[in-house]
Amino acid sequence: MGATAEGAIGATPRRTTLLSIALASMLVALKLGVGLGTGSLGLVSSGIESSGDVIAATLTFFAVRLGGRPADPEHPYGHRRAENLGALGESAVLLAGGLLVSVQAIAHLLAADQAPEIRWYEFAVIAVALIVDLSRALVSGGAARRFQSPALRSNAFHFAADMLGSVAVLIGLLSVDAGFAQGDSIAALVVAAIIFLAATRLIAEHANVLMDRTPTEARAAAESAIADVGGDIELSRLRLRESAGRYFADVVVTVPPGQAVVEGHHAADEIEAALHDALPGSDVIVHVEPRRSGVDLRERVLGIALAEPLVREVHDITIFEQEGSVSVSLHLKFPADLELAAAHEVAERVEQAICAWPSVTDVQTHLEPLERTLPARPPDAQADSRAKAEIERLVKERTGADPERVKLLWTDAGRVLFLTLGGHPGQSLSDAHRLAGELEEELRQQLSDIADVVVHTEP
């Protein structure tokens, strides 16, 4: 997302917060002015609570501004947890206001003070407060859902609690007007209880986020999404942390040790896509490891050998089973310029690791240099024509059919033959491989300048 788009997203929460500050300031003036003028503790307590709104909304304004900053080297996960801190600050303000209201209400009840005067404009102030709080709750709630802002979400919850407090004050004033003198003080205590409940909820929600507590439903959704990817992928570790409504996932999965790097990368891409679907907007890092458990001996041998950085290829893994013991042989390919002593040291580590497997008593490694890129030479058309004719004759004698493709490459080491054969219906892989090996040997004998023969069999 570009800087312009980020700025636009950050501007709307800030405008919403500034509007909340202005409206809360207006309500403070109305409630305190009318409450003090008429002696209504309910309106005064509601005014005190609304003054907490002004402070809380101011904290939210700065938290939203700070939280909108992009990630940097010192804050790689961004600054959005500033909004959680702002919500905790708002909770502290609420607790202080609730305590003050409680003390005043209890003092009025114990002193049996005179009931407040009932005036029509008290009900007008409450009506205005209900309308303003309803509009603020709707606007802040919508903005919180749209921008995943916990600070705005806490404001929306706070404004909804204000509405309940205003209703309680309204009932208190109506009860006083009906002759129940203590109704106003009791209404003030109800407002204090609402304040305490709202503060407790905010503290529990945002303290859990700051302590990196992963919601159960988010973890379950992530695990289900990874399981649905299927294949040979197994989840080894999943860590989730939330920052202002956005999840950061650290995933470790295991794949068969012989799986190619490109296949492992594809598996990681699939997991990232699945988690983005399950947890929209999440930031996902996937680490792929070779599986160390639940694999057979051949896969274990392959995984051990490929774990050595200097081992570039592993082939011809053979397992010999005798009574009560197993012997293993394998070929290891190293960089061609590597010293024999260094290659031997690596091979010994591989042999020792394989011997640690139960029942393996003996391991033999064959060390090979990795083939270098062969430089090409200009072809000899006449020599190639004679060679192709001889190759086609030998193939037809051996298989009863012409080869499907014959290609000769000229290198400094000699000619390399690419030969494609047509197989027979029902032919096994072992039979095809044996025939290819026999043809390779015969072609090397008949064509002395052949450096290598690569036979491919089509079904």
JSON list of C-alpha atoms in Angstrom, two decimals, residues 3-4 58 88 103 261 294 437:
[
{"chain": "A", "resi": 3, "resn": "ALA", "atom": "CA", "xyz": [2.04, 6.32, 1.32]},
{"chain": "A", "resi": 4, "resn": "THR", "atom": "CA", "xyz": [-0.95, 8.23, -0.04]},
{"chain": "A", "resi": 58, "resn": "THR", "atom": "CA", "xyz": [-7.51, 12.96, 23.48]},
{"chain": "A", "resi": 88, "resn": "LEU", "atom": "CA", "xyz": [-5.45, 1.21, 28.68]},
{"chain": "A", "resi": 103, "resn": "VAL", "atom": "CA", "xyz": [-17.79, 8.41, 46.61]},
{"chain": "A", "resi": 261, "resn": "VAL", "atom": "CA", "xyz": [13.64, -26.56, -2.63]},
{"chain": "A", "resi": 294, "resn": "GLY", "atom": "CA", "xyz": [8.03, -40.49, 10.93]},
{"chain": "A", "resi": 437, "resn": "GLY", "atom": "CA", "xyz": [21.97, -49.46, -19.41]}
]
